[in-house]
């Protein structure tokens, strides 16, 4: 069975999370645009991800994979990785990091994730 939660960004073409069997596919999470700071935006982004996980009946302990999208790669972006340690501790998910342009010029960080909650 597949279920979807409505968009959290006001875009009806992008569900915030899709549950397919025991997996949750989470898309388009970002936040903290009021500050041009990678650590701040990563914390806000992971907070938004956490809210969506809770709405789907899950938590960070269920996250098995994250794609971390960064606007650019620089010495400042290491701060984004450091925040993952704050949130996931010594049980981090698999993570891929890539750079891209975003539609919103204030956006520095965005994540997609996969969580496993069982059948």
Coordinates of N, CA, C and O in Angstrom, one line a residue:
X1 N 0.8 -1.2 0.0 CA 0.0 0.0 0.0 C 0.9 1.3 0.0 O 1.9 1.3 0.7
X2 N 0.5 2.3 -0.7 CA 1.2 3.5 -0.8 C 0.3 4.6 -0.3 O -0.8 4.8 -0.7
X3 N 0.9 5.4 0.6 CA 0.2 6.6 1.2 C 1.1 7.8 1.1 O 2.3 7.7 1.1
X4 N 0.5 9.0 1.0 CA 1.2 10.2 0.8 C 0.7 11.2 1.8 O -0.5 11.3 2.1
X5 N 1.7 12.0 2.4 CA 1.3 13.2 3.2 C 1.4 14.4 2.3 O 2.3 14.5 1.4
X6 N 0.5 15.4 2.5 CA 0.5 16.6 1.6 C 1.9 17.3 1.7 O 2.6 17.1 2.6
X7 N 2.1 18.1 0.7 CA 3.3 18.9 0.6 C 3.4 19.8 1.8 O 2.4 20.3 2.3
X8 N 4.6 20.0 2.3 CA 4.9 20.9 3.4 C 5.5 22.2 2.9 O 5.8 23.1 3.6
X9 N 5.6 22.3 1.6 CA 6.2 23.5 1.0 C 5.2 24.3 0.1 O 5.6 25.2 -0.7
X10 N 3.9 23.9 0.1 CA 2.9 24.5 -0.7 C 3.0 24.2 -2.2 O 2.3 24.8 -3.0
X11 N 3.7 23.1 -2.5 CA 3.7 22.6 -3.9 C 2.9 21.3 -4.0 O 3.4 20.3 -3.5
X12 N 1.7 21.3 -4.5 CA 0.9 20.1 -4.6 C 1.5 19.0 -5.4 O 1.0 17.9 -5.4
X13 N 2.6 19.3 -6.2 CA 3.2 18.2 -7.0 C 4.3 17.5 -6.3 O 4.9 16.6 -6.9
X14 N 4.5 17.8 -5.0 CA 5.6 17.2 -4.3 C 5.1 16.8 -2.9 O 5.0 17.7 -2.0
X15 N 4.9 15.5 -2.6 CA 4.5 15.1 -1.3 C 5.7 15.3 -0.3 O 6.8 15.1 -0.7
X16 N 5.4 15.5 0.9 CA 6.5 15.7 1.9 C 7.0 14.3 2.2 O 8.2 14.2 2.5
X17 N 6.2 13.3 2.2 CA 6.6 11.9 2.5 C 5.7 10.9 1.8 O 4.4 11.2 1.8
X18 N 6.2 9.9 1.3 CA 5.4 8.8 0.7 C 5.8 7.5 1.4 O 7.0 7.2 1.5
X19 N 4.8 6.8 1.9 CA 5.0 5.5 2.5 C 4.7 4.4 1.5 O 3.6 4.4 1.0
X20 N 5.7 3.6 1.3 CA 5.5 2.4 0.4 C 5.9 1.2 1.2 O 7.1 1.0 1.5
X21 N 5.0 0.4 1.6 CA 5.3 -0.7 2.5 C 5.9 -0.2 3.8 O 5.4 0.7 4.4
X22 N 7.1 -0.7 4.1 CA 7.7 -0.3 5.4 C 8.7 0.8 5.2 O 9.4 1.2 6.1
X23 N 8.7 1.5 4.0 CA 9.7 2.5 3.7 C 9.0 3.9 3.7 O 7.9 4.0 3.2
X24 N 9.7 4.9 4.1 CA 9.2 6.3 4.0 C 10.2 7.0 3.1 O 11.4 6.9 3.3
X25 N 9.7 7.7 2.1 CA 10.6 8.5 1.2 C 10.2 9.9 1.4 O 9.1 10.4 1.2
X26 N 11.2 10.7 1.9 CA 11.0 12.1 2.3 C 11.7 13.0 1.4 O 12.9 12.8 1.1
X27 N 11.1 14.0 0.9 CA 11.7 14.9 -0.1 C 11.5 16.4 0.3 O 10.6 16.8 1.0
X28 N 12.5 17.1 -0.2 CA 12.4 18.6 -0.3 C 12.3 19.3 1.1 O 11.4 20.1 1.4
X29 N 13.2 18.9 2.0 CA 13.2 19.5 3.3 C 14.4 20.5 3.4 O 15.5 20.2 3.1
X30 N 14.0 21.7 3.9 CA 15.0 22.8 4.0 C 14.5 23.7 5.1 O 13.4 23.6 5.6
X31 N 15.2 24.8 5.4 CA 14.8 25.7 6.4 C 15.9 26.7 6.8 O 17.1 26.5 6.5
X32 N 15.5 27.6 7.6 CA 16.5 28.5 8.2 C 17.1 29.6 7.3 O 18.2 30.1 7.4
X33 N 16.3 29.9 6.3 CA 16.8 30.8 5.2 C 17.1 32.2 5.7 O 17.7 33.0 5.0
X34 N 16.6 32.6 6.9 CA 16.9 33.9 7.4 C 18.4 34.2 7.7 O 18.8 35.3 7.9
X35 N 19.2 33.1 7.8 CA 20.6 33.3 8.0 C 21.4 32.5 7.0 O 21.1 31.4 6.7
X36 N 22.4 33.2 6.4 CA 23.3 32.5 5.4 C 24.4 31.8 6.2 O 25.5 32.3 6.3
X37 N 24.0 30.7 6.8 CA 24.9 29.9 7.7 C 24.6 28.4 7.5 O 23.5 28.0 7.7
X38 N 25.6 27.6 7.1 CA 25.4 26.2 6.8 C 24.9 25.5 8.1 O 24.0 24.6 8.0
X39 N 25.5 25.7 9.2 CA 25.1 25.0 10.4 C 23.7 25.3 10.8 O 22.8 24.4 11.1
X40 N 23.3 26.6 10.8 CA 22.0 27.0 11.1 C 20.9 26.4 10.2 O 19.9 25.9 10.6
X41 N 21.2 26.5 8.9 CA 20.2 25.9 7.9 C 20.2 24.4 8.0 O 19.1 23.8 7.8
X42 N 21.3 23.8 8.3 CA 21.2 22.3 8.4 C 20.4 21.9 9.7 O 19.5 21.0 9.6
X43 N 20.5 22.6 10.8 CA 19.7 22.3 12.0 C 18.2 22.6 11.6 O 17.4 21.7 12.0
X44 N 17.9 23.7 11.0 CA 16.5 24.0 10.6 C 16.0 22.9 9.6 O 14.8 22.5 9.7
X45 N 16.8 22.5 8.7 CA 16.4 21.5 7.7 C 16.1 20.2 8.4 O 15.1 19.5 8.1
X46 N 17.0 19.7 9.3 CA 16.8 18.5 10.0 C 15.6 18.6 11.0 O 14.9 17.6 11.2
X47 N 15.4 19.7 11.5 CA 14.2 19.9 12.4 C 12.9 19.7 11.5 O 12.0 19.0 11.9
X48 N 12.9 20.3 10.3 CA 11.8 20.1 9.4 C 11.6 18.6 9.0 O 10.5 18.1 9.0
X49 N 12.7 18.0 8.8 CA 12.7 16.5 8.5 C 12.1 15.8 9.7 O 11.3 14.9 9.5
X50 N 12.5 16.1 10.9 CA 12.0 15.5 12.1 C 10.5 15.6 12.2 O 9.8 14.7 12.7
X51 N 10.0 16.8 11.9 CA 8.6 17.1 12.0 C 7.8 16.2 11.0 O 6.8 15.6 11.4
X52 N 8.3 16.0 9.8 CA 7.7 15.2 8.9 C 7.8 13.7 9.3 O 6.8 12.9 9.2
X53 N 8.9 13.3 9.8 CA 9.0 11.9 10.3 C 8.0 11.7 11.4 O 7.3 10.6 11.4
X54 N 7.9 12.6 12.4 CA 6.9 12.4 13.4 C 5.4 12.3 12.9 O 4.6 11.5 13.3
X55 N 5.1 13.1 11.9 CA 3.8 13.1 11.3 C 3.5 11.7 10.6 O 2.4 11.3 10.5
X56 N 4.6 11.1 10.2 CA 4.5 9.8 9.6 C 4.6 8.6 10.6 O 4.7 7.4 10.2
X57 N 4.8 8.9 11.9 CA 4.9 7.9 12.9 C 6.3 7.4 13.0 O 6.5 6.2 13.5
X58 N 7.3 8.1 12.7 CA 8.7 7.7 12.7 C 9.6 8.7 13.4 O 9.1 9.8 13.9
X59 N 10.9 8.4 13.5 CA 11.8 9.3 14.1 C 13.2 9.2 13.4 O 13.3 8.4 12.5
X60 N 14.1 9.9 13.9 CA 15.5 9.9 13.3 C 16.1 8.5 13.3 O 16.9 8.2 12.5
X61 N 15.7 7.7 14.3 CA 16.3 6.4 14.4 C 15.9 5.5 13.3 O 16.5 4.4 13.0
X62 N 14.8 5.9 12.6 CA 14.3 5.1 11.4 C 15.0 5.5 10.1 O 14.8 4.8 9.1
X63 N 15.7 6.6 10.1 CA 16.4 7.1 8.8 C 17.5 6.2 8.5 O 18.5 6.0 9.3
X64 N 17.5 5.7 7.2 CA 18.6 4.8 6.8 C 19.5 5.4 5.7 O 20.6 5.0 5.5
X65 N 19.0 6.5 5.1 CA 19.8 7.1 4.0 C 19.3 8.6 3.9 O 18.2 8.9 4.0
X66 N 20.3 9.4 3.7 CA 20.0 10.9 3.5 C 20.9 11.4 2.3 O 22.1 11.0 2.2
X67 N 20.3 12.2 1.4 CA 21.1 12.9 0.5 C 21.1 14.4 0.9 O 20.0 15.0 1.1
X68 N 22.3 14.9 1.2 CA 22.5 16.2 1.7 C 22.9 17.1 0.4 O 23.9 16.8 -0.2
X69 N 22.0 18.0 0.1 CA 22.2 18.9 -1.0 C 22.7 20.2 -0.5 O 22.1 20.8 0.4
X70 N 23.9 20.7 -1.0 CA 24.5 21.9 -0.6 C 24.6 22.9 -1.8 O 24.8 22.4 -2.9
X71 N 24.4 24.2 -1.6 CA 24.5 25.1 -2.7 C 25.9 25.1 -3.3 O 26.1 25.3 -4.5
X72 N 26.9 24.9 -2.4 CA 28.3 25.0 -2.9 C 29.2 24.1 -1.9 O 28.7 23.8 -0.8
X73 N 30.3 23.8 -2.4 CA 31.3 23.1 -1.5 C 32.4 24.1 -1.1 O 33.0 24.7 -2.0
X74 N 32.5 24.3 0.2 CA 33.6 25.3 0.7 C 33.9 24.8 2.1 O 33.4 23.9 2.6
X75 N 34.9 25.5 2.7 CA 35.2 25.2 4.1 C 34.1 25.4 5.0 O 34.0 24.7 6.0
X76 N 33.1 26.3 4.7 CA 31.9 26.5 5.5 C 31.0 25.3 5.5 O 30.3 25.1 6.5
X77 N 31.0 24.5 4.5 CA 30.0 23.4 4.4 C 30.3 22.3 5.4 O 29.4 21.5 5.6
X78 N 31.5 22.2 5.9 CA 31.8 21.1 6.9 C 30.9 21.3 8.1 O 30.6 20.3 8.7
X79 N 30.5 22.5 8.3 CA 29.5 22.7 9.4 C 28.2 21.9 9.3 O 27.6 21.5 10.2
X80 N 27.8 21.8 8.0 CA 26.6 21.0 7.8 C 26.8 19.5 8.2 O 25.9 18.9 8.9
X81 N 27.9 19.0 7.9 CA 28.2 17.6 8.3 C 28.3 17.5 9.8 O 27.8 16.5 10.4
X82 N 28.9 18.5 10.5 CA 29.0 18.4 11.9 C 27.6 18.4 12.6 O 27.4 17.7 13.6
X83 N 26.6 19.0 12.0 CA 25.3 19.0 12.6 C 24.7 17.6 12.5 O 23.9 17.2 13.4
X84 N 25.0 16.8 11.6 CA 24.5 15.4 11.5 C 24.9 14.7 12.8 O 24.1 13.9 13.3
X85 N 26.1 14.9 13.3 CA 26.5 14.3 14.5 C 25.7 14.7 15.7 O 25.4 13.8 16.6
X86 N 25.2 15.9 15.7 CA 24.4 16.4 16.8 C 23.0 15.7 16.8 O 22.4 15.4 17.8
X87 N 22.5 15.4 15.6 CA 21.2 14.9 15.4 C 21.2 13.4 15.5 O 20.3 12.8 16.1
X88 N 22.1 12.7 14.8 CA 22.1 11.3 14.7 C 23.0 10.6 15.6 O 23.0 9.4 15.8
X89 N 23.9 11.3 16.3 CA 24.9 10.7 17.2 C 25.7 9.7 16.6 O 26.2 9.9 15.5
X90 N 25.9 8.5 17.3 CA 26.8 7.5 16.7 C 26.1 6.4 15.9 O 26.6 5.4 15.7
X91 N 24.8 6.8 15.5 CA 24.1 5.9 14.6 C 23.6 6.6 13.4 O 22.4 6.7 13.1
X92 N 24.6 7.2 12.6 CA 24.2 8.0 11.4 C 23.6 7.1 10.3 O 24.0 5.9 10.2
X93 N 22.8 7.7 9.5 CA 22.4 7.0 8.2 C 23.5 7.0 7.2 O 24.4 7.8 7.3
X94 N 23.3 6.2 6.2 CA 24.2 6.4 5.0 C 23.9 7.8 4.4 O 22.7 8.2 4.4
X95 N 24.9 8.5 4.0 CA 24.7 9.8 3.5 C 25.5 10.0 2.2 O 26.7 9.7 2.1
X96 N 24.9 10.7 1.3 CA 25.5 11.2 0.1 C 25.4 12.7 0.1 O 24.4 13.2 0.4
X97 N 26.5 13.4 -0.3 CA 26.5 14.9 -0.3 C 26.8 15.3 -1.8 O 27.7 14.8 -2.4
X98 N 26.0 16.2 -2.2 CA 26.1 16.8 -3.6 C 25.9 18.3 -3.6 O 25.2 18.8 -2.6
X99 N 26.3 19.0 -4.6 CA 26.0 20.4 -4.7 C 25.1 20.6 -5.9 O 25.0 19.9 -6.8
X100 N 24.3 21.7 -5.7 CA 23.3 22.1 -6.8 C 22.9 23.5 -6.6 O 23.1 24.1 -5.5
X101 N 22.3 24.1 -7.6 CA 21.6 25.4 -7.4 C 20.2 25.1 -6.9 O 19.6 24.0 -7.1
X102 N 19.7 26.0 -6.1 CA 18.3 26.0 -5.6 C 17.5 27.1 -6.2 O 18.0 28.1 -6.6
X103 N 16.1 26.9 -6.3 CA 15.3 27.9 -6.8 C 15.3 29.2 -5.9 O 15.3 30.3 -6.4
X104 N 15.4 29.0 -4.6 CA 15.5 30.1 -3.7 C 16.9 30.4 -3.4 O 17.7 29.6 -2.9
X105 N 17.4 31.6 -3.8 CA 18.8 32.0 -3.6 C 19.2 32.0 -2.1 O 20.4 31.9 -1.9
X106 N 18.3 32.1 -1.2 CA 18.7 32.1 0.2 C 18.9 30.6 0.7 O 19.5 30.5 1.8
X107 N 18.5 29.6 0.0 CA 18.7 28.2 0.4 C 20.1 27.8 0.2 O 20.7 27.8 -0.9
X108 N 20.7 27.2 1.3 CA 22.1 26.7 1.2 C 22.0 25.2 1.4 O 23.0 24.5 0.9
X109 N 21.0 24.6 2.0 CA 21.0 23.2 2.4 C 19.6 22.6 2.2 O 18.6 23.3 2.5
X110 N 19.5 21.4 1.7 CA 18.3 20.7 1.5 C 18.6 19.2 1.7 O 19.7 18.8 1.4
X111 N 17.6 18.5 2.2 CA 17.8 17.0 2.3 C 16.6 16.2 1.7 O 15.5 16.7 1.7
X112 N 16.9 15.1 1.2 CA 16.0 14.0 0.9 C 16.4 12.8 1.8 O 17.6 12.7 2.1
X113 N 15.5 12.0 2.1 CA 15.8 10.9 3.0 C 14.9 9.7 2.8 O 13.8 9.8 2.2
X114 N 15.4 8.5 3.2 CA 14.7 7.3 3.2 C 14.7 6.7 4.6 O 15.8 6.7 5.3
X115 N 13.5 6.3 5.2 CA 13.4 5.8 6.5 C 12.8 4.4 6.4 O 11.9 4.2 5.5
X116 N 13.1 3.5 7.3 CA 12.5 2.2 7.3 C 11.7 2.0 8.6 O 12.3 2.2 9.7
X117 N 10.4 1.8 8.6 CA 9.6 1.7 9.8 C 9.0 0.3 9.9 O 8.2 0.0 10.8
X118 N 9.3 -0.6 9.0 CA 8.8 -2.0 9.0 C 7.4 -2.0 8.3 O 6.9 -1.0 7.9
X119 N 6.9 -3.2 8.2 CA 5.7 -3.4 7.4 C 4.4 -3.1 8.2 O 4.3 -3.2 9.3

